[in-house]
Short mmCIF file of C-alpha atoms in Angstrom, two decimals:
data_model
loop_
_atom_site.label_atom_id
_atom_site.label_comp_id
_atom_site.label_asym_id
_atom_site.label_seq_id
_atom_site.Cartn_x
_atom_site.Cartn_y
_atom_site.Cartn_z
CA UNK S 1378 0.00 0.00 0.00
CA UNK S 1379 2.87 2.38 0.82
CA UNK S 1380 4.64 1.59 -2.46
CA UNK S 1381 1.42 2.12 -4.40
CA UNK S 1382 0.79 5.43 -2.65
CA UNK S 1383 4.29 6.62 -3.51
CA UNK S 1384 3.74 5.73 -7.16
CA UNK S 1385 0.28 7.27 -7.45
CA UNK S 1386 0.86 10.10 -4.94
CA UNK S 1387 -2.47 9.19 -3.30
CA UNK S 1388 -2.87 7.45 0.08
CA UNK S 1389 -6.69 7.62 0.46
CA UNK S 1390 -6.08 8.80 4.03
CA UNK S 1391 -7.16 12.01 5.76
CA UNK S 1392 -5.53 13.38 8.91
CA UNK S 1393 -7.90 14.70 11.58
CA UNK S 1394 -6.63 16.72 14.54
CA UNK S 1395 -9.11 17.29 17.36
CA UNK S 1396 -8.63 19.07 20.67
CA UNK S 1397 -10.11 16.41 22.96
CA UNK S 1398 -11.57 13.14 21.74
CA UNK S 1399 -13.29 12.59 25.12
CA UNK S 1400 -15.38 15.74 24.61
CA UNK S 1401 -18.75 14.57 23.20
CA UNK S 1402 -18.73 17.44 20.69
CA UNK S 1403 -15.43 16.39 19.11
CA UNK S 1404 -16.29 12.70 19.36
CA UNK S 1405 -19.49 13.34 17.39
CA UNK S 1406 -17.57 15.37 14.81
CA UNK S 1407 -15.06 12.56 14.28
CA UNK S 1408 -17.83 9.99 13.93
CA UNK S 1409 -19.67 12.15 11.42
CA UNK S 1410 -16.53 12.85 9.39
CA UNK S 1411 -15.60 9.18 9.38
CA UNK S 1412 -19.03 8.08 8.17
CA UNK S 1413 -19.01 10.57 5.31
CA UNK S 1414 -15.40 10.14 4.17
CA UNK S 1415 -15.66 6.35 4.28
CA UNK S 1416 -18.30 6.47 1.55
CA UNK S 1417 -15.72 8.16 -0.69
CA UNK S 1418 -13.06 5.56 0.03
CA UNK S 1419 -11.01 7.54 2.56
CA UNK S 1420 -9.79 6.37 5.93
CA UNK S 1421 -9.15 8.71 8.85
CA UNK S 1422 -6.01 9.02 10.96
CA UNK S 1423 -7.35 10.69 14.11
CA UNK S 1424 -4.97 12.48 16.48
CA UNK S 1425 -5.94 13.95 19.86
CA UNK S 1426 -3.93 17.09 20.65
CA UNK S 1427 -5.31 17.47 24.19
CA UNK S 1428 -5.24 21.26 23.61
CA UNK S 1429 -1.40 21.17 23.60
CA UNK S 1430 0.34 23.09 20.78
CA UNK S 1431 3.51 20.97 21.17
CA UNK S 1432 1.52 17.79 20.72
CA UNK S 1433 -0.30 19.35 17.78
CA UNK S 1434 3.07 20.08 16.14
CA UNK S 1435 4.26 16.48 16.63
CA UNK S 1436 1.12 15.09 15.02
CA UNK S 1437 1.39 17.50 12.11
CA UNK S 1438 4.94 16.27 11.52
CA UNK S 1439 3.76 12.64 11.70
CA UNK S 1440 0.86 13.16 9.29
CA UNK S 1441 3.04 15.04 6.81
CA UNK S 1442 5.45 12.09 6.84
CA UNK S 1443 2.51 9.71 6.32
CA UNK S 1444 1.63 11.60 3.11
CA UNK S 1445 -2.04 12.09 3.98
CA UNK S 1446 -4.14 13.39 1.10
CA UNK S 1447 -5.75 16.13 3.18
CA UNK S 1448 -6.13 17.51 6.70
CA UNK S 1449 -9.08 18.47 8.91
CA UNK S 1450 -7.94 20.48 11.91
CA UNK S 1451 -9.58 21.78 15.09
CA UNK S 1452 -6.76 24.16 15.95
CA UNK S 1453 -5.28 24.67 19.42
CA UNK S 1454 -5.08 28.35 18.52
CA UNK S 1455 -1.27 28.37 18.37
CA UNK S 1456 0.75 29.25 15.29
CA UNK S 1457 2.07 26.14 13.56
CA UNK S 1458 4.81 26.82 10.96
CA UNK S 1459 4.51 23.18 9.81
CA UNK S 1460 1.18 24.01 8.17
CA UNK S 1461 3.11 25.87 5.48
CA UNK S 1462 4.81 22.57 4.63
CA UNK S 1463 1.40 21.03 3.93
CA UNK S 1464 0.60 23.93 1.61
CA UNK S 1465 3.98 23.54 -0.11
CA UNK S 1466 3.21 19.85 -0.71
CA UNK S 1467 -0.26 20.77 -2.04
CA UNK S 1468 -2.05 18.95 0.79
CA UNK S 1469 -5.44 20.66 1.34
CA UNK S 1470 -6.24 22.00 4.80
CA UNK S 1471 -9.76 22.49 6.20
CA UNK S 1472 -10.21 23.99 9.66
CA UNK S 1473 -13.24 22.88 11.64
CA UNK S 1474 -14.83 24.63 14.64
CA UNK S 1475 -11.89 26.98 15.22
CA UNK S 1476 -10.15 29.61 13.11
CA UNK S 1477 -6.34 29.26 13.21
CA UNK S 1478 -3.95 32.23 13.51
CA UNK S 1479 -3.07 31.89 9.81
CA UNK S 1480 -5.79 31.17 7.27
CA UNK S 1481 -4.31 28.49 5.01
CA UNK S 1482 -7.64 26.87 4.19
CA UNK S 1483 -11.39 27.35 4.68
CA UNK S 1484 -12.92 27.50 8.16
CA UNK S 1485 -16.10 25.53 8.87
CA UNK S 1486 -17.71 26.64 12.13
CA UNK S 1487 -20.86 27.89 13.77
CA UNK S 1488 -21.47 31.61 14.17
CA UNK S 1489 -20.20 31.78 17.74
CA UNK S 1490 -21.16 35.43 18.18
CA UNK S 1491 -24.77 34.63 17.30
CA UNK S 1492 -24.79 31.49 19.46
CA UNK S 1493 -23.56 33.30 22.58
CA UNK S 1494 -25.87 36.22 21.84
CA UNK S 1495 -28.83 33.81 21.83
CA UNK S 1496 -27.82 32.32 25.20
CA UNK S 1497 -27.32 35.71 26.84
CA UNK S 1498 -30.41 37.27 25.26
CA UNK S 1499 -32.51 34.37 26.55
CA UNK S 1500 -31.40 35.09 30.12
CA UNK S 1501 -31.76 38.87 29.78
CA UNK S 1502 -35.34 38.42 28.55
CA UNK S 1503 -36.05 36.41 31.70
CA UNK S 1504 -34.96 39.40 33.76
CA UNK S 1505 -31.41 38.34 34.63
CA UNK S 1506 -28.82 41.09 34.87
CA UNK S 1507 -26.02 39.38 36.83
CA UNK S 1508 -24.93 36.77 34.27
CA UNK S 1509 -21.52 35.10 34.31
CA UNK S 1510 -19.98 33.45 31.26
CA UNK S 1511 -17.28 30.80 31.64
CA UNK S 1512 -14.87 30.42 28.75
CA UNK S 1513 -11.64 28.73 27.74
CA UNK S 1514 -8.49 30.40 26.44
CA UNK S 1515 -9.12 33.74 24.67
CA UNK S 1516 -6.63 32.64 21.99
CA UNK S 1517 -9.38 30.41 20.56
CA UNK S 1518 -11.66 31.94 17.93
CA UNK S 1519 -14.65 30.17 19.45
CA UNK S 1520 -13.99 31.94 22.75
CA UNK S 1521 -13.53 35.43 21.31
CA UNK S 1522 -16.76 34.98 19.37
CA UNK S 1523 -18.71 33.83 22.41
CA UNK S 1524 -17.42 36.70 24.54
CA UNK S 1525 -18.41 39.17 21.82
CA UNK S 1526 -21.91 37.66 21.57
CA UNK S 1527 -22.29 37.98 25.35
CA UNK S 1528 -21.30 41.66 25.26
CA UNK S 1529 -23.46 42.32 22.21
CA UNK S 1530 -26.59 41.01 23.93
CA UNK S 1531 -26.05 43.37 26.87
CA UNK S 1532 -25.51 46.32 24.51
CA UNK S 1533 -28.70 45.61 22.60
CA UNK S 1534 -30.61 45.53 25.88
CA UNK S 1535 -29.03 48.94 26.68
CA UNK S 1536 -27.02 47.41 29.50
CA UNK S 1537 -23.32 47.18 30.29
CA UNK S 1538 -21.80 43.74 30.76
CA UNK S 1539 -19.86 43.25 33.98
CA UNK S 1540 -16.39 42.33 32.72
CA UNK S 1541 -15.54 40.65 36.03
CA UNK S 1542 -18.17 38.02 35.18
CA UNK S 1543 -16.26 36.90 32.09
CA UNK S 1544 -14.35 34.03 33.71
CA UNK S 1545 -11.48 32.26 31.95
CA UNK S 1546 -10.66 28.68 32.90
CA UNK S 1547 -7.81 26.36 32.00
CA UNK S 1548 -8.79 23.27 30.03
CA UNK S 1549 -9.02 20.59 32.72
CA UNK S 1550 -12.28 19.81 34.49
CA UNK S 1551 -10.58 20.46 37.85
CA UNK S 1552 -9.69 23.97 36.73
CA UNK S 1553 -13.28 24.58 35.58
CA UNK S 1554 -14.51 23.39 38.96
CA UNK S 1555 -12.18 25.77 40.80
CA UNK S 1556 -13.18 28.75 38.65
CA UNK S 1557 -16.88 28.00 39.21
CA UNK S 1558 -16.34 27.62 42.96
CA UNK S 1559 -14.52 30.95 43.16
CA UNK S 1560 -17.18 32.66 41.03
CA UNK S 1561 -20.02 31.47 43.26
CA UNK S 1562 -18.14 32.37 46.44
CA UNK S 1563 -17.22 35.91 45.36
CA UNK S 1564 -20.48 36.81 43.59
CA UNK S 1565 -23.34 35.65 45.84
CA UNK S 1566 -25.73 37.95 43.95
CA UNK S 1567 -25.15 36.05 40.70
CA UNK S 1568 -28.41 34.83 39.10
CA UNK S 1569 -27.24 33.00 35.95
CA UNK S 1570 -24.25 31.24 34.39
CA UNK S 1571 -23.40 30.41 30.78
CA UNK S 1572 -20.95 27.49 30.47
CA UNK S 1573 -19.46 27.55 26.97
CA UNK S 1574 -18.24 23.96 26.61
CA UNK S 1575 -18.70 20.44 27.97
CA UNK S 1576 -15.82 20.58 30.48
CA UNK S 1577 -16.98 23.92 31.89
CA UNK S 1578 -20.51 22.55 32.26
CA UNK S 1579 -19.25 19.65 34.37
CA UNK S 1580 -17.20 22.04 36.51
CA UNK S 1581 -20.19 24.30 37.13
CA UNK S 1582 -22.52 21.42 38.01
CA UNK S 1583 -19.95 20.04 40.45
CA UNK S 1584 -19.51 23.44 42.12
CA UNK S 1585 -23.26 23.96 42.42
CA UNK S 1586 -23.65 20.55 44.02
CA UNK S 1587 -20.90 21.21 46.55
CA UNK S 1588 -22.45 24.53 47.59
CA UNK S 1589 -25.93 23.01 47.81
CA UNK S 1590 -27.24 25.33 45.10
CA UNK S 1591 -29.99 24.20 42.76
CA UNK S 1592 -30.80 25.29 39.26
CA UNK S 1593 -33.02 26.99 38.31
CA UNK S 1594 -34.23 27.82 41.84
CA UNK S 1595 -30.97 29.35 43.05
CA UNK S 1596 -29.27 30.07 39.74
CA UNK S 1597 -30.17 29.71 36.06
CA UNK S 1598 -27.90 27.81 33.72
CA UNK S 1599 -27.33 27.72 29.95
CA UNK S 1600 -24.70 25.38 28.50
CA UNK S 1601 -23.07 24.90 25.11
CA UNK S 1602 -22.87 21.72 23.04
CA UNK S 1603 -26.17 19.97 23.65
CA UNK S 1604 -25.79 16.29 24.59
CA UNK S 1605 -28.45 13.58 25.03
CA UNK S 1606 -27.93 13.59 28.81
CA UNK S 1607 -28.87 17.29 28.98
CA UNK S 1608 -32.51 16.38 28.37
CA UNK S 1609 -32.46 13.30 30.61
CA UNK S 1610 -31.36 14.84 33.91
CA UNK S 1611 -33.82 16.71 36.11
CA UNK S 1612 -34.19 19.62 35.66
CA UNK S 1613 -33.18 19.33 32.00
CA UNK S 1614 -30.51 21.76 30.81
CA UNK S 1615 -31.16 24.63 28.42
CA UNK S 1616 -28.42 24.30 25.80
CA UNK S 1617 -26.91 25.69 22.63
CA UNK S 1618 -27.01 22.91 20.05
CA UNK S 1619 -24.38 22.99 17.32
CA UNK S 1620 -25.41 21.51 13.94
CA UNK S 1621 -22.88 18.68 13.94
CA UNK S 1622 -24.26 16.91 10.86
CA UNK S 1623 -24.18 20.15 8.86
CA UNK S 1624 -20.65 20.92 10.11
CA UNK S 1625 -19.48 17.51 8.93
CA UNK S 1626 -21.23 17.87 5.57
CA UNK S 1627 -19.71 21.29 4.91
CA UNK S 1628 -16.24 20.14 5.99
CA UNK S 1629 -16.26 17.07 3.76
CA UNK S 1630 -17.64 19.07 0.83
CA UNK S 1631 -14.85 21.64 1.20
CA UNK S 1632 -12.18 18.96 1.49
CA UNK S 1633 -13.45 17.00 -1.54
CA UNK S 1634 -13.58 20.19 -3.60
CA UNK S 1635 -9.98 20.96 -2.64
CA UNK S 1636 -8.89 17.41 -3.47
CA UNK S 1637 -10.62 17.54 -6.86
CA UNK S 1638 -8.89 20.83 -7.64
CA UNK S 1639 -5.58 19.27 -6.63
CA UNK S 1640 -6.18 16.29 -8.91
CA UNK S 1641 -7.10 18.57 -11.81
CA UNK S 1642 -4.23 20.93 -11.01
CA UNK S 1643 -6.77 23.73 -11.21
CA UNK S 1644 -5.80 27.29 -10.32
CA UNK S 1645 -8.83 28.75 -8.56
CA UNK S 1646 -9.82 31.16 -5.82
CA UNK S 1647 -9.52 30.06 -2.16
CA UNK S 1648 -12.52 28.17 -0.86
CA UNK S 1649 -14.90 30.30 1.23
CA UNK S 1650 -15.38 29.98 4.97
CA UNK S 1651 -18.72 28.55 6.14
CA UNK S 1652 -20.47 29.74 9.30
CA UNK S 1653 -23.58 27.85 10.38
CA UNK S 1654 -26.25 28.77 12.89
CA UNK S 1655 -26.52 27.07 16.28
CA UNK S 1656 -29.88 26.58 18.01
CA UNK S 1657 -31.00 27.47 21.54
CA UNK S 1658 -32.87 24.52 23.08
CA UNK S 1659 -34.96 25.92 25.94
CA UNK S 1660 -35.53 23.47 28.77
CA UNK S 1661 -35.97 23.73 32.54
CA UNK S 1662 -32.68 25.16 33.83
CA UNK S 1663 -33.65 28.85 33.54
CA UNK S 1664 -36.33 30.84 35.34
CA UNK S 1665 -37.62 34.39 35.44
CA UNK S 1666 -36.31 36.76 38.10
#
């Protein structure tokens, strides 16, 4: 197979870099990408970067050496000079969920500003004014978008967002738990929290449990990345649902277009970015104040 790939310059393999394969959002993305690419005769080489730029660089080096036909990348947000080597070797790059520091291929993502706006607007319409938002590293495009959507919702309600309620957490669940604990201890007047990813949601729920606080009675809660368990627990969680199937479709379409252009040696304009709309699923974790 290796000899054949060297002769034909085609390996029928696609490299996929994701930030955390244990996160249900990324796990669902990988499953969706695999199902779609398999129908076109491609196999995936999936690498978990664990949000570490150094690990991301090592996997990029490995996948370049493996002569993958294309790459799908959920960036750590760090600059990666190795990506220029992929471009030099005419290996198409498609970035999913996150925009990298350098745009060397199309970005397929949700409109994070609109998604966070919807979450914040929902709480503001219920009368909440003291709303915290928990986010990951501001170097991620998803985070900057969600912070902007939060601020935008306050502005459109003719209010000023309290910047001290924009709380940044390290990646680990333990860090999310500590940030949520500190937030609840120092802001007893808080009425609502927006947790912007799966790990932050777990940290918030753990902190609420430890402090014997209940949602929505004591505090309202909106979370990102709707999962099946969000509707099964009581009270069910209001969530922002990302269109995973549509994200996978758009990513595979962009990659196949790039691969076809490569095969035809066509000189064309860069492929456009695609930004999809997320959906607010209103359940029982928010109440009027």
